[in-house]
Coordinates of N, CA and C in Angstrom, one line a residue:
X27 N 111.2 73.9 43.2 CA 111.0 74.3 44.6 C 110.0 73.3 45.2
X28 N 110.3 72.9 46.5 CA 109.4 72.0 47.1 C 108.8 72.6 48.4
X29 N 107.7 72.0 48.9 CA 107.1 72.5 50.1 C 107.7 71.8 51.3
X30 N 108.5 70.9 51.2 CA 109.1 70.2 52.3 C 110.3 70.9 52.9
X31 N 110.4 70.8 54.2 CA 111.6 71.4 54.9 C 112.8 70.6 54.5
X32 N 114.0 71.2 54.5 CA 115.2 70.5 54.2 C 115.5 69.4 55.3
X33 N 116.1 68.3 54.9 CA 116.4 67.3 55.9 C 117.4 67.8 56.9
X34 N 117.1 67.6 58.2 CA 118.0 68.1 59.2 C 119.1 67.0 59.5
X35 N 120.3 67.5 59.8 CA 121.4 66.6 60.0 C 121.2 66.0 61.4
X36 N 121.5 64.7 61.5 CA 121.3 64.0 62.8 C 122.3 64.5 63.9
X37 N 121.9 64.3 65.1 CA 122.7 64.7 66.3 C 123.0 63.5 67.1
X38 N 124.2 63.3 67.6 CA 124.5 62.2 68.4 C 123.8 62.3 69.8
X39 N 123.6 61.1 70.3 CA 122.9 61.1 71.7 C 123.7 62.0 72.7
X40 N 125.0 62.0 72.6 CA 125.8 62.7 73.6 C 125.7 64.2 73.5
X41 N 125.2 64.7 72.4 CA 125.1 66.2 72.1 C 124.2 66.8 73.1
X42 N 123.1 66.1 73.6 CA 122.1 66.8 74.4 C 122.0 66.1 75.8
X43 N 122.7 65.1 76.0 CA 122.7 64.4 77.3 C 123.0 65.3 78.4
X44 N 122.3 65.2 79.5 CA 122.6 66.1 80.7 C 122.3 65.5 82.0
X45 N 122.8 66.1 83.1 CA 122.6 65.7 84.4 C 122.2 66.9 85.2
X46 N 121.1 66.8 85.9 CA 120.6 67.8 86.8 C 120.8 67.3 88.2
X47 N 121.4 68.0 89.1 CA 121.6 67.6 90.5 C 121.0 68.5 91.5
X48 N 120.4 68.0 92.5 CA 119.7 68.8 93.5 C 119.8 68.1 94.9
X49 N 120.0 68.9 95.9 CA 120.0 68.3 97.3 C 118.6 68.4 97.8
X50 N 118.1 67.4 98.4 CA 116.8 67.3 99.0 C 116.8 67.9 100.4
X51 N 115.8 68.8 100.6 CA 115.6 69.5 101.9 C 114.3 69.1 102.5
X52 N 114.1 69.6 103.7 CA 112.8 69.4 104.4 C 111.6 69.8 103.7
X53 N 111.7 70.9 102.9 CA 110.5 71.4 102.1 C 110.1 70.4 101.0
X54 N 111.0 69.4 100.7 CA 110.7 68.5 99.6 C 109.9 67.2 100.1
X55 N 109.6 67.1 101.4 CA 109.1 65.9 102.0 C 107.6 65.8 101.9
X56 N 107.2 64.5 102.0 CA 105.7 64.2 102.1 C 105.4 63.9 103.5
X57 N 104.2 63.4 103.8 CA 103.7 63.1 105.1 C 104.5 61.9 105.8
X58 N 105.2 61.1 105.0 CA 105.9 60.0 105.5 C 107.4 60.4 105.9
X59 N 107.7 61.6 105.5 CA 109.1 62.1 105.8 C 110.1 61.8 104.8
X60 N 109.7 61.2 103.7 CA 110.6 61.0 102.5 C 110.3 62.1 101.5
X61 N 111.1 62.1 100.5 CA 110.9 63.2 99.4 C 109.6 62.8 98.6
X62 N 108.8 63.8 98.4 CA 107.6 63.6 97.7 C 107.8 63.2 96.2
X63 N 107.1 62.2 95.8 CA 107.2 61.8 94.4 C 107.1 62.9 93.4
X64 N 106.2 63.8 93.7 CA 106.0 65.0 92.7 C 107.2 65.8 92.6
X65 N 108.0 65.9 93.7 CA 109.3 66.7 93.6 C 110.2 66.0 92.6
X66 N 110.3 64.7 92.8 CA 111.2 63.9 91.9 C 110.7 64.0 90.4
X67 N 109.4 64.0 90.2 CA 108.8 64.1 88.9 C 109.1 65.4 88.3
X68 N 109.1 66.5 89.1 CA 109.4 67.8 88.5 C 110.8 67.9 88.1
X69 N 111.7 67.3 88.9 CA 113.2 67.3 88.5 C 113.3 66.5 87.2
X70 N 112.6 65.3 87.1 CA 112.6 64.5 85.9 C 112.2 65.3 84.7
X71 N 111.1 66.0 84.8 CA 110.5 66.8 83.7 C 111.5 68.0 83.3
X72 N 112.1 68.6 84.4 CA 113.0 69.7 84.1 C 114.2 69.2 83.3
X73 N 114.8 68.1 83.7 CA 116.0 67.5 83.0 C 115.6 67.1 81.6
X74 N 114.5 66.4 81.5 CA 114.1 65.9 80.2 C 113.8 67.1 79.3
X75 N 113.2 68.1 79.8 CA 112.9 69.3 79.0 C 114.2 70.0 78.5
X76 N 115.2 70.0 79.3 CA 116.5 70.6 78.9 C 117.1 69.8 77.8
X77 N 117.0 68.5 77.9 CA 117.6 67.6 76.9 C 116.8 67.8 75.6
X78 N 115.5 67.8 75.7 CA 114.6 68.0 74.5 C 114.9 69.3 73.8
X79 N 115.0 70.4 74.6 CA 115.3 71.7 74.0 C 116.7 71.7 73.3
X80 N 117.7 71.1 74.0 CA 119.0 71.1 73.4 C 119.0 70.3 72.1
X81 N 118.4 69.1 72.1 CA 118.4 68.3 70.9 C 117.7 69.0 69.8
X82 N 116.5 69.6 70.1 CA 115.7 70.2 69.0 C 116.1 71.6 68.6
X83 N 117.0 72.2 69.4 CA 117.4 73.5 69.1 C 116.4 74.6 69.4
X84 N 115.5 74.4 70.3 CA 114.5 75.4 70.7 C 113.5 74.8 71.6
X85 N 112.3 75.5 71.8 CA 111.4 75.1 72.7 C 110.8 73.7 72.4
X86 N 110.5 72.9 73.5 CA 109.9 71.6 73.4 C 109.0 71.5 74.7
X87 N 107.8 70.9 74.5 CA 106.8 70.8 75.6 C 106.6 69.3 75.9
X88 N 106.3 69.0 77.1 CA 106.0 67.7 77.6 C 104.7 67.2 76.9
X89 N 104.7 66.1 76.2 CA 103.5 65.5 75.6 C 103.0 64.4 76.5
X90 N 103.9 63.6 77.1 CA 103.4 62.5 77.9 C 104.6 62.0 78.8
X91 N 104.2 61.4 79.9 CA 105.2 60.7 80.7 C 104.8 59.3 80.9
X92 N 105.7 58.4 80.6 CA 105.4 56.9 80.7 C 106.2 56.3 81.8
X93 N 105.7 55.3 82.4 CA 106.5 54.4 83.2 C 107.4 55.1 84.2
X94 N 106.8 56.1 84.9 CA 107.6 56.7 86.0 C 107.7 55.6 87.1
X95 N 108.9 55.2 87.4 CA 109.0 54.1 88.4 C 109.9 54.6 89.5
X96 N 109.4 54.4 90.7 CA 110.1 54.8 91.9 C 110.6 53.5 92.6
X97 N 112.0 53.3 92.6 CA 112.6 52.1 93.1 C 112.9 52.1 94.5
X98 N 113.3 53.2 95.0 CA 113.7 53.4 96.4 C 113.3 54.8 96.9
X99 N 113.0 54.9 98.2 CA 112.6 56.3 98.7 C 113.9 57.2 98.7
X100 N 113.6 58.5 98.5 CA 114.7 59.5 98.6 C 114.5 60.2 99.9
X101 N 115.6 60.5 100.6 CA 115.5 61.1 101.9 C 116.0 62.6 101.9
X102 N 115.6 63.3 102.9 CA 116.2 64.6 103.1 C 117.7 64.4 103.3
X103 N 118.5 65.3 102.6 CA 120.0 65.2 102.7 C 120.5 64.3 101.6
X104 N 119.7 63.7 100.7 CA 120.2 63.0 99.6 C 120.5 64.0 98.5
X105 N 121.6 63.8 97.8 CA 121.9 64.5 96.6 C 121.4 63.7 95.4
X106 N 120.4 64.2 94.7 CA 119.7 63.5 93.6 C 120.3 64.0 92.3
X107 N 120.6 63.0 91.5 CA 121.2 63.3 90.1 C 120.1 62.7 89.1
X108 N 119.7 63.6 88.3 CA 118.7 63.2 87.2 C 119.4 63.2 85.9
X109 N 119.7 62.0 85.3 CA 120.4 61.9 84.1 C 119.4 61.6 82.9
X110 N 119.5 62.4 81.9 CA 118.5 62.3 80.8 C 119.2 62.4 79.4
X111 N 118.6 61.7 78.5 CA 119.1 61.7 77.1 C 118.0 61.4 76.1
X112 N 118.1 61.9 74.9 CA 117.1 61.5 73.9 C 117.4 60.1 73.4
X113 N 116.3 59.3 73.5 CA 116.4 57.9 73.1 C 116.0 57.7 71.6
X114 N 115.0 58.5 71.2 CA 114.4 58.3 69.9 C 113.8 59.6 69.4
X115 N 113.7 59.8 68.1 CA 113.1 61.0 67.5 C 112.1 60.6 66.4
X116 N 111.1 61.3 66.3 CA 110.2 61.2 65.2 C 110.3 62.5 64.4
X117 N 109.2 62.9 63.7 CA 109.2 64.1 62.9 C 109.4 65.4 63.8
X118 N 108.5 65.5 64.8 CA 108.6 66.6 65.8 C 108.6 66.2 67.2
X119 N 108.6 64.9 67.5 CA 108.6 64.4 68.8 C 109.9 63.7 69.2
X120 N 110.1 63.6 70.5 CA 111.4 62.9 71.0 C 111.0 62.2 72.2
X121 N 111.5 61.0 72.4 CA 111.4 60.3 73.6 C 112.7 60.5 74.4
X122 N 112.6 60.9 75.7 CA 113.7 61.2 76.5 C 113.6 60.2 77.7
X123 N 114.8 59.5 77.8 CA 114.9 58.5 78.9 C 115.6 59.2 80.1
X124 N 115.1 58.9 81.3 CA 115.6 59.5 82.5 C 115.9 58.5 83.6
X125 N 117.1 58.6 84.2 CA 117.5 57.8 85.3 C 117.7 58.7 86.5
X126 N 117.1 58.3 87.7 CA 117.2 59.1 88.9 C 118.1 58.4 89.9
X127 N 119.2 59.0 90.3 CA 120.1 58.4 91.3 C 120.2 59.3 92.5
X128 N 120.5 58.6 93.6 CA 120.6 59.4 94.9 C 121.8 58.9 95.7
X129 N 122.4 59.8 96.4 CA 123.5 59.5 97.3 C 123.5 60.4 98.5
X130 N 124.0 60.0 99.6 CA 124.0 60.9 100.8 C 125.0 62.1 100.5
X131 N 124.6 63.2 100.8 CA 125.3 64.4 100.6 C 126.7 64.4 101.2
X132 N 126.8 63.8 102.4 CA 128.0 63.8 103.2 C 128.8 62.5 103.2
X133 N 128.5 61.6 102.3 CA 129.2 60.3 102.3 C 129.8 60.1 100.9
X134 N 130.8 59.3 100.8 CA 131.4 59.0 99.5 C 131.1 57.6 99.0
X135 N 129.8 57.2 99.2 CA 129.4 56.0 98.7 C 128.8 56.2 97.3
X136 N 128.7 55.1 96.5 CA 128.2 55.3 95.2 C 126.7 55.6 95.2
X137 N 126.3 56.4 94.2 CA 124.9 56.7 94.1 C 124.1 55.4 93.7
X138 N 122.8 55.4 94.2 CA 121.9 54.3 93.9 C 120.8 54.7 93.0
X139 N 120.4 53.9 92.0 CA 119.3 54.3 91.2 C 118.0 54.2 92.0
X140 N 117.3 55.3 92.0 CA 116.0 55.3 92.8 C 114.8 55.5 91.9
X141 N 115.0 55.7 90.6 CA 113.8 55.8 89.8 C 114.2 56.0 88.3
X142 N 113.2 55.9 87.5 CA 113.4 56.0 86.0 C 112.1 56.4 85.4
X143 N 112.2 57.0 84.2 CA 111.0 57.5 83.5 C 111.3 57.6 82.0
X144 N 110.2 57.6 81.2 CA 110.3 57.9 79.8 C 109.3 59.0 79.5
X145 N 109.7 60.1 78.9 CA 108.9 61.2 78.5 C 108.9 61.4 77.1
X146 N 107.8 61.9 76.5 CA 107.7 62.3 75.1 C 107.6 63.8 75.1
X147 N 108.4 64.5 74.3 CA 108.4 65.9 74.1 C 108.0 66.2 72.7
X148 N 107.3 67.3 72.4 CA 107.1 67.8 71.1 C 107.8 69.1 70.9
X149 N 108.6 69.3 69.9 CA 109.2 70.5 69.6 C 108.2 71.5 69.0
X150 N 108.2 72.7 69.5 CA 107.2 73.7 69.0 C 107.9 75.0 68.5
X151 N 107.2 75.7 67.7 CA 107.8 77.0 67.2 C 107.2 78.1 68.1
X152 N 107.4 79.3 67.7 CA 107.0 80.5 68.5 C 105.4 80.6 68.6
X153 N 104.7 79.9 67.7 CA 103.3 79.9 67.7 C 102.7 78.7 68.4
X154 N 103.6 77.8 68.9 CA 103.1 76.6 69.6 C 102.8 75.5 68.6
X155 N 103.2 75.6 67.3 CA 103.0 74.6 66.3 C 104.2 73.6 66.3
X156 N 103.9 72.4 66.0 CA 105.0 71.4 65.9 C 106.1 71.8 64.9
X157 N 107.3 71.6 65.2 CA 108.4 71.8 64.3 C 109.3 70.6 64.2
X158 N 110.0 70.5 63.1 CA 110.8 69.3 62.8 C 112.0 69.3 63.7
X159 N 112.4 68.1 64.2 CA 113.6 67.9 65.0 C 114.6 67.1 64.3
X160 N 115.9 67.3 64.6 CA 116.9 66.4 63.9 C 116.8 65.0 64.4
X161 N 117.1 64.0 63.6 CA 117.1 62.7 64.1 C 118.2 62.5 65.1
X162 N 118.0 61.6 66.1 CA 119.0 61.2 67.0 C 119.9 60.1 66.4
X163 N 121.2 60.2 66.7 CA 122.1 59.2 66.2 C 122.7 58.5 67.4
X164 N 122.2 57.2 67.6 CA 122.7 56.5 68.7 C 124.2 56.2 68.5
X165 N 125.0 56.3 69.6 CA 126.4 56.2 69.5 C 127.0 54.8 70.0
X166 N 126.4 54.4 71.1 CA 126.9 53.2 71.8 C 125.9 52.1 71.6
X167 N 126.3 50.9 72.0 CA 125.4 49.7 71.9 C 124.2 50.0 72.9
X168 N 124.5 50.6 74.0 CA 123.4 51.0 75.0 C 122.4 52.0 74.3
X169 N 123.0 53.0 73.6 CA 122.1 53.9 72.9 C 121.3 53.2 71.9
X170 N 121.8 52.3 71.2 CA 121.1 51.6 70.1 C 120.0 50.7 70.7
X171 N 120.2 50.1 71.9 CA 119.2 49.3 72.6 C 118.1 50.3 73.0
X172 N 118.5 51.4 73.6 CA 117.4 52.4 74.1 C 116.6 52.9 72.9
X173 N 117.2 53.1 71.7 CA 116.5 53.5 70.5 C 115.5 52.5 70.2
X174 N 115.9 51.2 70.1 CA 115.0 50.1 69.8 C 113.8 50.0 70.8
X175 N 114.2 50.1 72.1 CA 113.1 50.0 73.1 C 112.1 51.1 73.0
X176 N 112.6 52.3 72.6 CA 111.8 53.5 72.5 C 110.8 53.3 71.3
X177 N 111.2 52.6 70.3 CA 110.3 52.4 69.1 C 109.2 51.4 69.6
X178 N 109.5 50.4 70.4 CA 108.5 49.5 71.0 C 107.5 50.3 71.8
X179 N 108.0 51.2 72.7 CA 107.1 52.0 73.6 C 106.2 52.8 72.7
X180 N 106.8 53.4 71.7 CA 105.9 54.3 70.8 C 104.8 53.5 70.1
X181 N 105.2 52.3 69.6 CA 104.2 51.4 69.0 C 103.1 51.1 70.0
X182 N 103.4 50.8 71.3 CA 102.4 50.5 72.3 C 101.6 51.7 72.6
X183 N 102.2 52.9 72.7 CA 101.5 54.1 73.0 C 100.4 54.4 72.0
X184 N 100.8 54.3 70.7 CA 99.9 54.5 69.6 C 98.8 53.5 69.5
X185 N 99.1 52.2 69.8 CA 98.1 51.2 69.8 C 97.1 51.4 70.9
X186 N 97.6 51.8 72.1 CA 96.7 52.0 73.2 C 95.8 53.2 72.9
X187 N 96.3 54.3 72.4 CA 95.4 55.4 72.0 C 94.4 55.0 71.0
X188 N 94.8 54.2 70.0 CA 93.9 53.8 69.0 C 92.8 52.9 69.6
X189 N 93.1 52.0 70.4 CA 92.2 51.1 71.0 C 91.2 51.8 71.9
X190 N 91.6 52.8 72.7 CA 90.8 53.6 73.5 C 89.8 54.4 72.6
X191 N 90.3 55.0 71.6 CA 89.5 55.8 70.7 C 88.4 54.9 70.1
X192 N 88.8 53.8 69.6 CA 87.8 52.8 69.0 C 86.7 52.4 70.0
X193 N 87.1 52.1 71.2 CA 86.2 51.7 72.3 C 85.2 52.9 72.5
X194 N 85.7 54.1 72.6 CA 84.8 55.2 72.9 C 83.9 55.4 71.7
X195 N 84.4 55.3 70.5 CA 83.5 55.4 69.3 C 82.4 54.4 69.3
X196 N 82.8 53.1 69.7 CA 81.9 52.0 69.7 C 80.8 52.3 70.7
X197 N 81.2 52.7 71.9 CA 80.2 53.0 73.0 C 79.3 54.1 72.6
X198 N 79.8 55.1 72.0 CA 79.0 56.2 71.5 C 78.0 55.8 70.5
X199 N 78.4 54.9 69.6 CA 77.5 54.4 68.5 C 76.4 53.5 69.2
X200 N 76.7 52.9 70.3 CA 75.7 52.1 71.0 C 74.9 52.9 71.9
X201 N 75.1 54.2 72.0 CA 74.3 55.1 72.8 C 74.7 55.0 74.3
X202 N 75.8 54.5 74.6 CA 76.3 54.4 76.0 C 77.0 55.7 76.3
X203 N 76.5 56.4 77.2 CA 77.1 57.7 77.6 C 77.9 57.6 78.8
X204 N 79.2 57.8 78.7 CA 80.1 57.7 79.9 C 80.1 59.0 80.7

């Protein structure tokens, strides 16, 4: 008998990929009359959370959001599509990549990419403790590229956290109170 959990079978990227669509209304606008970035960020978090929950088979919470990029403004009357997928998995964490597209609700022109983001989710159990997630299995060359890029982002996130922690410890040891 071992104390380790059994190895979970991998899930293909397509198993949890999803699109959330929403039409933007006047209540979504900022002082400039375009859609507030926070509204887009909530849609991004909602779509990414659905993907993380689907992939992990249960609750998952947002741990971080990286590189939220706004490429174009979104307007009232735009139909926004938030496309999300798991790019990478660790033991209990998942990176979810999100693309945000917008099109006019009453036109048949192609949607334009207006934003993108990367979020890290942690799968949790009923007590809020981390739980193991199945590995993601990239299916296409694009999925494989996203997996490799996610590993680079993870390395950078961990290095940044480590450097900040070391700096704070050094400053504390020098008696510098921030």
